[in-house]
Short mmCIF file of C-alpha atoms in Angstrom, two decimals:
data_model
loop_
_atom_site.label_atom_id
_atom_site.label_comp_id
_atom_site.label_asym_id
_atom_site.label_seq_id
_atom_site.Cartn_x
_atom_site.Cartn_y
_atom_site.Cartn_z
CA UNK A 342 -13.28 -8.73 -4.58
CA UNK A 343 -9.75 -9.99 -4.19
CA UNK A 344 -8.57 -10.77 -0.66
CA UNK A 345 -4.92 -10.80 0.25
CA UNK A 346 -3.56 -13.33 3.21
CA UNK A 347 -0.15 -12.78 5.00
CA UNK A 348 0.41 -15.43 7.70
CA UNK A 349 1.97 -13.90 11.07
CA UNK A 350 1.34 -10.71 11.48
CA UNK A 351 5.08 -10.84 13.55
CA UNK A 352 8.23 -13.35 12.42
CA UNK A 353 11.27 -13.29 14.18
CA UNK A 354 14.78 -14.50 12.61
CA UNK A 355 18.04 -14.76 13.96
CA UNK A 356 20.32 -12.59 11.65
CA UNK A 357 22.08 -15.22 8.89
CA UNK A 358 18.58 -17.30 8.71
CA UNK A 359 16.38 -17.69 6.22
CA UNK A 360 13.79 -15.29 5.86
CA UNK A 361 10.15 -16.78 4.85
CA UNK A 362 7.11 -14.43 4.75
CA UNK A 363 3.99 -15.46 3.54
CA UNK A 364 1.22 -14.55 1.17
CA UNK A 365 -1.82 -15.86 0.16
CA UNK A 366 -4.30 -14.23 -2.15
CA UNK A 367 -8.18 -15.24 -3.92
CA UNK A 368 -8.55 -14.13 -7.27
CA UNK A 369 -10.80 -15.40 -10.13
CA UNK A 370 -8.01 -13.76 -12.84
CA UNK A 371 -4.37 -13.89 -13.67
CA UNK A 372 -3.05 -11.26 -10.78
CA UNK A 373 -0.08 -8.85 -10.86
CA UNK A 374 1.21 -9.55 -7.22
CA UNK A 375 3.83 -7.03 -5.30
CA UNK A 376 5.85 -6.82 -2.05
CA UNK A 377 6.31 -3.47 -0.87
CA UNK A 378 8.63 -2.91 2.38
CA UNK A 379 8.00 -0.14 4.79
CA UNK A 380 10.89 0.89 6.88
CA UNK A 381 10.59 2.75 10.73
CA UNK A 382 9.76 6.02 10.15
CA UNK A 383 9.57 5.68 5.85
CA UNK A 384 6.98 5.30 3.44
CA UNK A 385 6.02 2.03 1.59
CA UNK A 386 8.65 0.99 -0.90
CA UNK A 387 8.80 -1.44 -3.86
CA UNK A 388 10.77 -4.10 -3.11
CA UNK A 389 9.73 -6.70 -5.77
CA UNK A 390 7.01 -7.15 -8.48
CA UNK A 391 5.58 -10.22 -10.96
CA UNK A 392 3.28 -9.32 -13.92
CA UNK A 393 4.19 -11.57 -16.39
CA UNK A 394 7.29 -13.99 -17.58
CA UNK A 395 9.18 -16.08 -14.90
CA UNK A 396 7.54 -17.05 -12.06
CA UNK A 397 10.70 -16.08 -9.83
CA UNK A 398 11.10 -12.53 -9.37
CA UNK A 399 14.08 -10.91 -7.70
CA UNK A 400 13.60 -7.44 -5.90
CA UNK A 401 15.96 -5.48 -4.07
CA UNK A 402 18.29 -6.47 -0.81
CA UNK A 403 18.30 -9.72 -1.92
CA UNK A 404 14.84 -11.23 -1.64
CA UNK A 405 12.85 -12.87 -3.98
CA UNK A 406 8.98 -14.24 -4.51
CA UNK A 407 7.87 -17.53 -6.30
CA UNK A 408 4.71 -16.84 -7.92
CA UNK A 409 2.41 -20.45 -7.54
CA UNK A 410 -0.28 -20.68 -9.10
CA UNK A 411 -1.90 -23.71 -7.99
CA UNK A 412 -1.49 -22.28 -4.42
CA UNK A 413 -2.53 -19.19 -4.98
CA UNK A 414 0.67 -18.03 -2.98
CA UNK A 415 3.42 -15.50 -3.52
CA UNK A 416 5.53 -15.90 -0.77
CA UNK A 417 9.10 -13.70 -0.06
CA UNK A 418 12.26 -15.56 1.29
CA UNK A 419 15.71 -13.91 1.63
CA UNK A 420 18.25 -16.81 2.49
CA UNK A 421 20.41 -14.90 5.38
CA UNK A 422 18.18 -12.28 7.17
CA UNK A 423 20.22 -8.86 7.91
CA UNK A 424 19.66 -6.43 10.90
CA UNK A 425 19.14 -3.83 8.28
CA UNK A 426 16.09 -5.99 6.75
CA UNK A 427 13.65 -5.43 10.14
CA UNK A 428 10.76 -3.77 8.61
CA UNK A 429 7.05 -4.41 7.80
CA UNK A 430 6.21 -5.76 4.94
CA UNK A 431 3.42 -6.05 2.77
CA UNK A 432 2.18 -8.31 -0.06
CA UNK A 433 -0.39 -6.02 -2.75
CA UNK A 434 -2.57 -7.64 -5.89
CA UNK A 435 -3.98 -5.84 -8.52
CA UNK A 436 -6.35 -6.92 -11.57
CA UNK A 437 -4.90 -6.41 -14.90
CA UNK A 438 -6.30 -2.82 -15.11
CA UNK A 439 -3.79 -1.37 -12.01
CA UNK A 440 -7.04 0.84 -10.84
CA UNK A 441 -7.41 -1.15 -7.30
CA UNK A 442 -4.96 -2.95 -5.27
CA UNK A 443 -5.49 -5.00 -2.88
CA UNK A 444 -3.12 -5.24 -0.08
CA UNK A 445 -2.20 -7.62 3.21
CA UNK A 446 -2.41 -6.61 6.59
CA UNK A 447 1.60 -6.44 6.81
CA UNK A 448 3.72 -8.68 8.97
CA UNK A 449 6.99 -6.99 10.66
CA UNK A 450 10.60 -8.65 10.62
CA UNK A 451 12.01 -8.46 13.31
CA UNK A 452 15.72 -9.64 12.90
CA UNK A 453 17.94 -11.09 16.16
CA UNK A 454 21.38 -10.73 16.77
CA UNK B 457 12.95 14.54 -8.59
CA UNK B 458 10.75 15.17 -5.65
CA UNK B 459 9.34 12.28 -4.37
CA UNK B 460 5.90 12.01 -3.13
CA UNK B 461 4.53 14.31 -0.85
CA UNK B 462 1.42 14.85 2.24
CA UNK B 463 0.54 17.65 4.43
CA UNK B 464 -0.02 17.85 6.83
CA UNK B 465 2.17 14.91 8.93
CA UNK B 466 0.07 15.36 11.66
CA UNK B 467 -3.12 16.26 12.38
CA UNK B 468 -5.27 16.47 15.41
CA UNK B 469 -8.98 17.35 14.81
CA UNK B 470 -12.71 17.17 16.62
CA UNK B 471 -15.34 14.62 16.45
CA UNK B 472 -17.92 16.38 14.12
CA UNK B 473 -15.01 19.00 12.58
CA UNK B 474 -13.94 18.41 8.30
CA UNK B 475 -10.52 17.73 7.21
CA UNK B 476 -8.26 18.09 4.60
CA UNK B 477 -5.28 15.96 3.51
CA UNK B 478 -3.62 17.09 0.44
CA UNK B 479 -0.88 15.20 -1.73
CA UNK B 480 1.63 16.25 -4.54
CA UNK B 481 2.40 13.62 -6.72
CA UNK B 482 5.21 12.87 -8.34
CA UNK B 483 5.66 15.19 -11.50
CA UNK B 484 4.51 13.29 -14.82
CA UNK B 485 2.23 10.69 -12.74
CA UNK B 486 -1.01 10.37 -14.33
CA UNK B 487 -2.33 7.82 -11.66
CA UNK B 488 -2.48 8.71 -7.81
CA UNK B 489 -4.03 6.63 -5.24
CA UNK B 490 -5.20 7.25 -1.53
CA UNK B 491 -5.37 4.48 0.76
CA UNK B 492 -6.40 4.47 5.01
CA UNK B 493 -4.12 2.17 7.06
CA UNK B 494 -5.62 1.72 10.50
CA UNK B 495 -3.57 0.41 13.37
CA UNK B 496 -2.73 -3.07 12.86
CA UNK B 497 -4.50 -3.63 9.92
CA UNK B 498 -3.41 -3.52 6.26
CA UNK B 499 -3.45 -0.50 3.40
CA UNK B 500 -7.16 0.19 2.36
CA UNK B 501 -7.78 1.11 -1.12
CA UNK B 502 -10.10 4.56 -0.94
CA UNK B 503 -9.91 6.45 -4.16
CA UNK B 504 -7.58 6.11 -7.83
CA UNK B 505 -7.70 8.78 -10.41
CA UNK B 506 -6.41 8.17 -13.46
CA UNK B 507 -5.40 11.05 -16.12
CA UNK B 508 -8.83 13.00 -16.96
CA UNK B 509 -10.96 9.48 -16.32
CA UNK B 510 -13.21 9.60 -13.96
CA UNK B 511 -12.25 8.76 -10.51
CA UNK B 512 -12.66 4.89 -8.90
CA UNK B 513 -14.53 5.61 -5.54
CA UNK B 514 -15.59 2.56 -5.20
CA UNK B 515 -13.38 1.68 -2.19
CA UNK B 516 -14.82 5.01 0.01
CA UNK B 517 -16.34 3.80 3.19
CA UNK B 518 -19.16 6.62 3.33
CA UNK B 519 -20.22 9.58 2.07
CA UNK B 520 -18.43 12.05 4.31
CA UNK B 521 -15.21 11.06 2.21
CA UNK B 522 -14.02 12.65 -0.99
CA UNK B 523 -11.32 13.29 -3.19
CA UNK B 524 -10.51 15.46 -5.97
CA UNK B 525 -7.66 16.12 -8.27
CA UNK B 526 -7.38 19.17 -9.63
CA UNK B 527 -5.36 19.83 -12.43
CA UNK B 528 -3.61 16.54 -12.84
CA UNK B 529 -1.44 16.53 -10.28
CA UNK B 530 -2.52 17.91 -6.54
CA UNK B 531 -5.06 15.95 -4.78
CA UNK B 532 -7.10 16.73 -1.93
CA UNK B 533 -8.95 14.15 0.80
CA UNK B 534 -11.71 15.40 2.18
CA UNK B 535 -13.64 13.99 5.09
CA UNK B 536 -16.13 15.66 7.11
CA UNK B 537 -17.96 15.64 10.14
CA UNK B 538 -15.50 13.39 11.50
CA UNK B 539 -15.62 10.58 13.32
CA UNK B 540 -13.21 8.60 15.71
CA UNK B 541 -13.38 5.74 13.80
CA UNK B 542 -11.57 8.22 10.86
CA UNK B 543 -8.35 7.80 12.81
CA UNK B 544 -5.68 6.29 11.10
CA UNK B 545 -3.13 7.04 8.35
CA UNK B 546 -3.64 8.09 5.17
CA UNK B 547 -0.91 7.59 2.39
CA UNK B 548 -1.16 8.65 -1.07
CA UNK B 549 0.79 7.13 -4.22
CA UNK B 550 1.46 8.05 -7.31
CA UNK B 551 2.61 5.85 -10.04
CA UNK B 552 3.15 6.44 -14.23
CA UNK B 553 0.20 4.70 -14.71
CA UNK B 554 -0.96 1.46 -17.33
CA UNK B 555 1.30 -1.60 -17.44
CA UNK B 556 4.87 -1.73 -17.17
CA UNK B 557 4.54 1.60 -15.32
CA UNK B 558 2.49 0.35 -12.17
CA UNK B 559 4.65 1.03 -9.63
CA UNK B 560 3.37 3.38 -6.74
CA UNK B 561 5.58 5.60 -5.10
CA UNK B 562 4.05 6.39 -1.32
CA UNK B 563 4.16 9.37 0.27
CA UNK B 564 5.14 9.96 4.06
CA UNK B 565 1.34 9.99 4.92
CA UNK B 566 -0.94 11.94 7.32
CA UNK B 567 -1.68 10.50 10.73
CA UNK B 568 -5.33 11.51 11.47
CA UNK B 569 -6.42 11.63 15.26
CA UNK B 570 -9.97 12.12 16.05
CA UNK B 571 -10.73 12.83 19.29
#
């Protein structure tokens, strides 16, 4: 079974600095790997997605994941963190049949003035 | 249109007592998907149906869950005789299904409290 890692379960940024949220996952197959963003009080939302093609996806808001596969990583980074951005967010894999997916425990942004 | 959608928000049951959580899906979603998120920890996959296919149950923790879909499009999670251990939130998604068309839309889930 797939396992998905996201280091810190809380990160803390001063607003302007670079955001950096990791992900780690195991998987024996090519993965489809996803960041979904929940905001207070809102459901899960898609915030940025890699199936195939470039291995730099750009989602909404600004961030963007590097899919590596020699690290097994798919890490999110926004260069200047925004008050607006404190949320939880979550990194999700799924096999090539999109039946299961797999997702992190979540690690909430919280952003400083 | 509509986006995804749970009832109840909230609900508030007995140790021992069955529940129901229902979802709508988004209209013209084939695939719908309940997952449990427990405090602190991360989304876990429960159930996927998929058009007429048979439902994935493979991520179910016991036999006190299940799920149908009737129709297509409303689901219904079903867990009985309740335990405290149930608690948590439970958020359905719905997504267009196959590739290219994988993304889930979430619903507001249900927060389950067992008492």
């Amino acid at each position: 079974a797939q396992s998905v890692t996201q280091l810190g379960s809380h990160v803390s940024v001063s607003e302007g600095a670079l955001v950096l949220l990791r992900c780690n996952y195991s998987s024996s197959v090519p993965p489809y790997l996803f960041w979904y963003v929940q905001y207070p009080n809102q459901g899960l939302q898609l915030l940025l997605k890699y199936t195939t093609g470039a291995t730099l996806v750009k989602g909404i808001n600004g961030f963007e994941a590097e899919f590596k596969k020699s690290e097994t990583s798919f890490h999110l980074t926004k260069p200047s963190a925004h008050m607006s951005d404190a949320a939880e967010y979550f990194c999700a894999v799924s096999e090539n049949n999109f039946n299961k997916f797999y997702f992190g425990s979540g690690t909430k942004l919280n952003v400083k003035p | 249109g509509a986006g995804v959608s749970q009832s109840p928000s909230n609900k508030v049951t007995e140790k021992g007592k069955d529940v129901e959580l229902r979802c709508d899906p988004i209209s013209g979603h084939t695939a719908l998907y309940w997952y449990r998120q427990s405090l602190g920890q991360g989304l876990e996959f429960l159930i996927y149906f998929q058009g007429n296919s048979a439902p994935d149950k493979s991520g179910l923790p016991s036999d006190r869950f299940s799920a149908e879909r009737t129709g297509g499009s409303v689901s219904t999670l079903t867990i009985q005789r309740t335990q405290q251990e149930d608690s948590a939130v439970y958020l359905c998604a719905s997504s267009l299904g196959g590739a290219g068309q994988e993304t889930q839309y979430f619903g507001p889930g249900t927060r389950l409290l067992v008492l």
